[in-house]
PDB file of C-alpha atoms in Angstrom:
ATOM      1  CA  MET A   1     102.145  49.065 -54.861  1.00  0.00           C
ATOM      2  CA  ASP A   2     104.452  46.248 -56.085  1.00  0.00           C
ATOM      3  CA  ILE A   3     107.931  47.986 -57.030  1.00  0.00           C
ATOM      4  CA  SER A   4     109.964  44.797 -57.209  1.00  0.00           C
ATOM      5  CA  ALA A   5     109.655  45.028 -61.202  1.00  0.00           C
ATOM      6  CA  LEU A   6     110.615  48.575 -61.598  1.00  0.00           C
ATOM      7  CA  PRO A   7     114.401  50.159 -62.649  1.00  0.00           C
ATOM      8  CA  ALA A   8     116.606  50.076 -59.680  1.00  0.00           C
ATOM      9  CA  ARG A   9     116.982  54.674 -58.968  1.00  0.00           C
ATOM     10  CA  GLU A  10     112.864  54.185 -58.468  1.00  0.00           C
ATOM     11  CA  ARG A  11     112.656  51.589 -57.023  1.00  0.00           C
ATOM     12  CA  ILE A  12     115.684  52.988 -54.356  1.00  0.00           C
ATOM     13  CA  LEU A  13     113.706  56.678 -54.319  1.00  0.00           C
ATOM     14  CA  LEU A  14     110.331  54.970 -53.688  1.00  0.00           C
ATOM     15  CA  THR A  15     111.811  53.128 -50.595  1.00  0.00           C
ATOM     16  CA  ALA A  16     113.364  55.665 -49.363  1.00  0.00           C
ATOM     17  CA  HIS A  17     110.133  58.422 -49.946  1.00  0.00           C
ATOM     18  CA  ASP A  18     108.128  56.121 -47.564  1.00  0.00           C
ATOM     19  CA  LEU A  19     110.960  55.377 -45.172  1.00  0.00           C
ATOM     20  CA  PHE A  20     112.569  58.688 -44.669  1.00  0.00           C
ATOM     21  CA  TYR A  21     108.445  60.334 -44.373  1.00  0.00           C
ATOM     22  CA  ALA A  22     107.679  57.529 -42.301  1.00  0.00           C
ATOM     23  CA  ASP A  23     110.531  57.050 -39.910  1.00  0.00           C
ATOM     24  CA  GLY A  24     112.540  60.593 -40.424  1.00  0.00           C
ATOM     25  CA  ILE A  25     115.359  61.308 -42.610  1.00  0.00           C
ATOM     26  CA  ARG A  26     118.058  61.403 -39.816  1.00  0.00           C
ATOM     27  CA  ALA A  27     116.448  57.524 -38.044  1.00  0.00           C
ATOM     28  CA  THR A  28     116.873  55.681 -41.590  1.00  0.00           C
ATOM     29  CA  GLY A  29     120.006  54.421 -42.527  1.00  0.00           C
ATOM     30  CA  ILE A  30     120.836  54.636 -45.647  1.00  0.00           C
ATOM     31  CA  ASP A  31     121.935  50.696 -45.456  1.00  0.00           C
ATOM     32  CA  ARG A  32     118.093  50.021 -44.687  1.00  0.00           C
ATOM     33  CA  VAL A  33     116.881  51.640 -47.246  1.00  0.00           C
ATOM     34  CA  ILE A  34     119.003  48.858 -49.652  1.00  0.00           C
ATOM     35  CA  ALA A  35     118.104  46.443 -47.741  1.00  0.00           C
ATOM     36  CA  ALA A  36     114.143  47.646 -49.152  1.00  0.00           C
ATOM     37  CA  SER A  37     115.041  48.015 -52.127  1.00  0.00           C
ATOM     38  CA  GLY A  38     116.882  44.667 -52.851  1.00  0.00           C
ATOM     39  CA  VAL A  39     119.466  46.177 -55.227  1.00  0.00           C
ATOM     40  CA  THR A  40     123.123  46.285 -53.592  1.00  0.00           C
ATOM     41  CA  LYS A  41     125.437  48.629 -51.779  1.00  0.00           C
ATOM     42  CA  VAL A  42     127.695  48.797 -55.811  1.00  0.00           C
ATOM     43  CA  THR A  43     123.540  49.237 -57.996  1.00  0.00           C
ATOM     44  CA  PHE A  44     123.291  51.937 -54.886  1.00  0.00           C
ATOM     45  CA  TYR A  45     125.758  54.182 -54.843  1.00  0.00           C
ATOM     46  CA  ARG A  46     126.089  54.110 -58.851  1.00  0.00           C
ATOM     47  CA  HIS A  47     122.257  56.298 -59.008  1.00  0.00           C
ATOM     48  CA  PHE A  48     123.266  57.979 -55.316  1.00  0.00           C
ATOM     49  CA  PRO A  49     127.189  58.939 -54.482  1.00  0.00           C
ATOM     50  CA  SER A  50     126.199  59.973 -51.128  1.00  0.00           C
ATOM     51  CA  LYS A  51     122.933  60.323 -48.658  1.00  0.00           C
ATOM     52  CA  ASP A  52     122.379  63.555 -49.225  1.00  0.00           C
ATOM     53  CA  ASP A  53     121.872  62.539 -52.609  1.00  0.00           C
ATOM     54  CA  LEU A  54     118.915  60.916 -52.230  1.00  0.00           C
ATOM     55  CA  VAL A  55     117.487  63.192 -49.496  1.00  0.00           C
ATOM     56  CA  ARG A  56     118.000  65.745 -51.999  1.00  0.00           C
ATOM     57  CA  ALA A  57     115.916  63.504 -54.492  1.00  0.00           C
ATOM     58  CA  PHE A  58     113.464  62.346 -52.455  1.00  0.00           C
ATOM     59  CA  LEU A  59     112.415  66.026 -51.837  1.00  0.00           C
ATOM     60  CA  ASP A  60     112.470  66.420 -55.098  1.00  0.00           C
ATOM     61  CA  HIS A  61     110.235  63.549 -55.545  1.00  0.00           C
ATOM     62  CA  ARG A  62     107.911  64.605 -52.590  1.00  0.00           C
ATOM     63  CA  HIS A  63     107.400  67.681 -53.623  1.00  0.00           C
ATOM     64  CA  GLY A  64     105.932  66.741 -57.371  1.00  0.00           C
ATOM     65  CA  LEU A  65     103.608  64.148 -55.622  1.00  0.00           C
ATOM     66  CA  TRP A  66     102.160  65.957 -53.274  1.00  0.00           C
ATOM     67  CA  MET A  67     101.634  69.552 -54.930  1.00  0.00           C
ATOM     68  CA  ALA A  68      99.691  67.005 -57.346  1.00  0.00           C
ATOM     69  CA  TRP A  69      97.456  65.187 -54.889  1.00  0.00           C
ATOM     70  CA  PHE A  70      97.703  69.149 -53.490  1.00  0.00           C
ATOM     71  CA  VAL A  71      95.929  70.833 -56.338  1.00  0.00           C
ATOM     72  CA  ASP A  72      93.827  67.826 -57.719  1.00  0.00           C
ATOM     73  CA  ALA A  73      92.142  67.104 -54.550  1.00  0.00           C
ATOM     74  CA  LEU A  74      90.471  70.779 -54.571  1.00  0.00           C
ATOM     75  CA  GLY A  75      90.260  70.145 -58.274  1.00  0.00           C
ATOM     76  CA  ARG A  76      87.551  68.089 -56.929  1.00  0.00           C
ATOM     77  CA  ARG A  77      86.264  70.130 -54.289  1.00  0.00           C
ATOM     78  CA  GLY A  78      85.686  72.955 -57.881  1.00  0.00           C
ATOM     79  CA  ALA A  79      88.077  75.736 -57.128  1.00  0.00           C
ATOM     80  CA  HIS A  80      87.978  77.070 -60.870  1.00  0.00           C
ATOM     81  CA  GLU A  81      84.560  76.934 -59.922  1.00  0.00           C
ATOM     82  CA  ARG A  82      83.442  79.570 -57.240  1.00  0.00           C
ATOM     83  CA  SER A  83      82.979  82.645 -58.016  1.00  0.00           C
ATOM     84  CA  ASP A  84      81.486  84.234 -55.085  1.00  0.00           C
ATOM     85  CA  ASP A  85      83.897  86.657 -53.989  1.00  0.00           C
ATOM     86  CA  LYS A  86      85.187  85.019 -51.172  1.00  0.00           C
ATOM     87  CA  GLY A  87      87.158  82.388 -53.648  1.00  0.00           C
ATOM     88  CA  ALA A  88      88.223  78.938 -53.812  1.00  0.00           C
ATOM     89  CA  LEU A  89      89.881  79.297 -50.370  1.00  0.00           C
ATOM     90  CA  PRO A  90      87.818  77.494 -48.017  1.00  0.00           C
ATOM     91  CA  LEU A  91      88.018  74.409 -50.011  1.00  0.00           C
ATOM     92  CA  LEU A  92      91.162  73.996 -47.833  1.00  0.00           C
ATOM     93  CA  ALA A  93      89.941  73.179 -44.891  1.00  0.00           C
ATOM     94  CA  ASP A  94      88.472  69.379 -45.788  1.00  0.00           C
ATOM     95  CA  VAL A  95      91.867  69.583 -47.964  1.00  0.00           C
ATOM     96  CA  MET A  96      93.392  69.240 -44.787  1.00  0.00           C
ATOM     97  CA  ALA A  97      91.307  67.055 -43.993  1.00  0.00           C
ATOM     98  CA  GLU A  98      91.764  64.177 -46.415  1.00  0.00           C
ATOM     99  CA  TRP A  99      94.498  64.415 -45.427  1.00  0.00           C
ATOM    100  CA  PHE A 100      94.896  64.252 -41.786  1.00  0.00           C
ATOM    101  CA  ALA A 101      92.592  61.172 -42.037  1.00  0.00           C
ATOM    102  CA  ASP A 102      94.784  59.023 -44.810  1.00  0.00           C
ATOM    103  CA  PRO A 103      96.793  56.118 -41.927  1.00  0.00           C
ATOM    104  CA  ALA A 104     100.110  57.628 -43.724  1.00  0.00           C
ATOM    105  CA  PHE A 105      99.998  61.125 -42.866  1.00  0.00           C
ATOM    106  CA  ARG A 106     102.895  62.269 -41.632  1.00  0.00           C
ATOM    107  CA  GLY A 107     103.393  65.974 -41.574  1.00  0.00           C
ATOM    108  CA  CYS A 108     104.977  68.464 -43.902  1.00  0.00           C
ATOM    109  CA  ALA A 109     108.042  66.191 -45.543  1.00  0.00           C
ATOM    110  CA  PHE A 110     109.648  69.930 -45.759  1.00  0.00           C
ATOM    111  CA  ILE A 111     108.486  70.568 -41.815  1.00  0.00           C
ATOM    112  CA  ASN A 112     110.016  67.038 -41.230  1.00  0.00           C
ATOM    113  CA  SER A 113     113.159  67.588 -43.118  1.00  0.00           C
ATOM    114  CA  THR A 114     114.052  71.440 -41.914  1.00  0.00           C
ATOM    115  CA  ALA A 115     113.441  70.550 -38.687  1.00  0.00           C
ATOM    116  CA  GLU A 116     115.522  67.202 -38.938  1.00  0.00           C
ATOM    117  CA  ILE A 117     118.999  68.455 -41.008  1.00  0.00           C
ATOM    118  CA  GLY A 118     118.886  72.179 -41.623  1.00  0.00           C
ATOM    119  CA  ALA A 119     120.956  73.608 -43.795  1.00  0.00           C
ATOM    120  CA  SER A 120     124.216  70.150 -43.042  1.00  0.00           C
ATOM    121  CA  VAL A 121     122.143  68.896 -46.458  1.00  0.00           C
ATOM    122  CA  GLU A 122     122.979  71.469 -49.458  1.00  0.00           C
ATOM    123  CA  GLY A 123     120.323  72.274 -50.842  1.00  0.00           C
ATOM    124  CA  ALA A 124     117.460  70.977 -48.276  1.00  0.00           C
ATOM    125  CA  ALA A 125     116.175  74.030 -47.004  1.00  0.00           C
ATOM    126  CA  GLN A 126     115.838  75.473 -50.783  1.00  0.00           C
ATOM    127  CA  ARG A 127     114.096  73.151 -51.480  1.00  0.00           C
ATOM    128  CA  ALA A 128     111.588  73.821 -48.742  1.00  0.00           C
ATOM    129  CA  ARG A 129     110.967  77.386 -49.268  1.00  0.00           C
ATOM    130  CA  GLU A 130     109.868  76.471 -53.173  1.00  0.00           C
ATOM    131  CA  HIS A 131     107.787  73.321 -51.943  1.00  0.00           C
ATOM    132  CA  LYS A 132     106.245  76.746 -49.925  1.00  0.00           C
ATOM    133  CA  HIS A 133     106.525  78.789 -52.614  1.00  0.00           C
ATOM    134  CA  GLU A 134     104.364  76.768 -54.313  1.00  0.00           C
ATOM    135  CA  MET A 135     101.857  76.089 -52.306  1.00  0.00           C
ATOM    136  CA  VAL A 136     101.632  79.266 -51.375  1.00  0.00           C
ATOM    137  CA  GLU A 137     100.881  79.751 -55.761  1.00  0.00           C
ATOM    138  CA  VAL A 138      97.997  77.819 -55.746  1.00  0.00           C
ATOM    139  CA  ILE A 139      96.248  79.418 -52.769  1.00  0.00           C
ATOM    140  CA  THR A 140      97.373  82.860 -54.536  1.00  0.00           C
ATOM    141  CA  GLY A 141      94.930  80.769 -57.573  1.00  0.00           C
ATOM    142  CA  LEU A 142      92.343  80.716 -55.106  1.00  0.00           C
ATOM    143  CA  LEU A 143      91.375  84.361 -54.394  1.00  0.00           C
ATOM    144  CA  PRO A 144      89.492  86.140 -56.670  1.00  0.00           C
ATOM    145  CA  ALA A 145      92.228  87.763 -58.698  1.00  0.00           C
ATOM    146  CA  ALA A 146      90.778  91.164 -57.965  1.00  0.00           C
ATOM    147  CA  ALA A 147      90.839  90.456 -54.417  1.00  0.00           C
ATOM    148  CA  PRO A 148      92.909  94.037 -52.708  1.00  0.00           C
ATOM    149  CA  ALA A 149      96.500  91.894 -50.740  1.00  0.00           C
ATOM    150  CA  ARG A 150      95.582  88.849 -52.742  1.00  0.00           C
ATOM    151  CA  MET A 151      99.140  87.468 -51.479  1.00  0.00           C
ATOM    152  CA  ALA A 152      98.963  88.253 -48.192  1.00  0.00           C
ATOM    153  CA  LEU A 153      96.291  87.189 -47.726  1.00  0.00           C
ATOM    154  CA  ALA A 154      97.249  83.762 -49.382  1.00  0.00           C
ATOM    155  CA  GLN A 155     100.469  83.535 -47.378  1.00  0.00           C
ATOM    156  CA  ALA A 156      98.190  83.586 -44.129  1.00  0.00           C
ATOM    157  CA  ALA A 157      95.947  81.596 -45.375  1.00  0.00           C
ATOM    158  CA  ALA A 158      99.382  79.381 -45.720  1.00  0.00           C
ATOM    159  CA  LEU A 159     100.955  79.628 -42.235  1.00  0.00           C
ATOM    160  CA  GLY A 160      97.752  78.809 -40.917  1.00  0.00           C
ATOM    161  CA  VAL A 161      97.579  75.680 -43.397  1.00  0.00           C
ATOM    162  CA  ASP A 162     100.879  74.909 -42.252  1.00  0.00           C
ATOM    163  CA  GLY A 163     100.367  75.076 -38.216  1.00  0.00           C
ATOM    164  CA  ALA A 164      96.849  72.953 -39.008  1.00  0.00           C
ATOM    165  CA  ILE A 165      99.341  70.393 -40.701  1.00  0.00           C
ATOM    166  CA  VAL A 166     101.929  70.479 -37.379  1.00  0.00           C
ATOM    167  CA  LYS A 167      98.910  70.504 -34.474  1.00  0.00           C
ATOM    168  CA  ALA A 168      97.838  67.750 -36.368  1.00  0.00           C
ATOM    169  CA  GLN A 169     100.370  65.330 -36.359  1.00  0.00           C
ATOM    170  CA  MET A 170     100.911  66.026 -32.816  1.00  0.00           C
ATOM    171  CA  GLY A 171      98.455  64.427 -32.087  1.00  0.00           C
ATOM    172  CA  ASP A 172      95.229  62.470 -32.986  1.00  0.00           C
ATOM    173  CA  ALA A 173      91.987  62.286 -34.490  1.00  0.00           C
ATOM    174  CA  ALA A 174      91.284  63.911 -32.593  1.00  0.00           C
ATOM    175  CA  LEU A 175      93.663  66.979 -32.040  1.00  0.00           C
ATOM    176  CA  ALA A 176      93.277  66.624 -36.011  1.00  0.00           C
ATOM    177  CA  ARG A 177      89.826  67.735 -35.947  1.00  0.00           C
ATOM    178  CA  GLU A 178      90.466  70.615 -34.360  1.00  0.00           C
ATOM    179  CA  ALA A 179      93.344  70.877 -36.246  1.00  0.00           C
ATOM    180  CA  VAL A 180      90.723  70.881 -39.215  1.00  0.00           C
ATOM    181  CA  ASP A 181      88.540  73.413 -36.831  1.00  0.00           C
ATOM    182  CA  ASP A 182      90.689  75.943 -36.242  1.00  0.00           C
ATOM    183  CA  LEU A 183      91.426  76.284 -39.108  1.00  0.00           C
ATOM    184  CA  ARG A 184      88.811  76.620 -40.871  1.00  0.00           C
ATOM    185  CA  ARG A 185      87.349  79.744 -38.590  1.00  0.00           C
ATOM    186  CA  LEU A 186      90.822  81.321 -39.541  1.00  0.00           C
ATOM    187  CA  LEU A 187      89.860  80.256 -43.320  1.00  0.00           C
ATOM    188  CA  GLN A 188      86.524  82.375 -42.881  1.00  0.00           C
ATOM    189  CA  ALA A 189      88.500  84.995 -41.310  1.00  0.00           C
ATOM    190  CA  LEU A 190      89.921  85.611 -43.993  1.00  0.00           C
ATOM    191  CA  GLY A 191      87.581  84.952 -46.900  1.00  0.00           C
ATOM    192  CA  ALA A 192      85.569  87.403 -44.744  1.00  0.00           C
ATOM    193  CA  SER A 193      88.108  90.199 -44.573  1.00  0.00           C
ATOM    194  CA  VAL A 194      87.965  90.547 -48.452  1.00  0.00           C
ATOM    195  CA  GLY A 195      84.551  90.361 -48.664  1.00  0.00           C
ATOM    196  CA  ALA A 196      84.853  93.545 -46.933  1.00  0.00           C
ATOM    197  CA  SER A 197      87.844  95.073 -48.198  1.00  0.00           C
ATOM    198  CA  ARG A 198      85.941  95.236 -51.767  1.00  0.00           C
ATOM    199  CA  PRO A 199      84.612  98.239 -53.303  1.00  0.00           C
ATOM    200  CA  PRO A 200      81.002  98.578 -53.534  1.00  0.00           C
ATOM    201  CA  THR A 201      79.811  97.957 -56.920  1.00  0.00           C
TER     202      THR A 201
END
């Protein structure tokens, strides 16, 4: 996408997003963002008084971008049309497989940022927690409404998703496929527990 015609703030943010996600927050200096976005230092600091401000904006932007993709990817696979006892939980493996196959995949920006900067950027850890909480809420919606311990099952599935993301990030395409297979087995087990725990009719 050609961002040269966009307003300066948006240009800076989109540039920072791509660089922070691909190369890391600490490894990407402000001067590099300024040069790549084609703005002056004065313009940059008018919109982002510090790198911490840019990091927080990056995380907010990434959250919206990823959640929109996640919900759309589930929807494209008919997540809201599943009415069986196990719900649509197994679709998570297919959604992750789609993401892992993207050449731009570099893991979860929120897991990465927590590992990189921890609590050193005020508000960053909170944004990561909120992102994961919203992911769990979406996953909860994949389970039958009457499923016992619905939130606990969704949290277990989310933990499996995060584990698969980290594993896929650590290797090549073969390891990514292995991560998806591992996740699929976990989701199948969780789905089976939903059906087994439902009272007889």
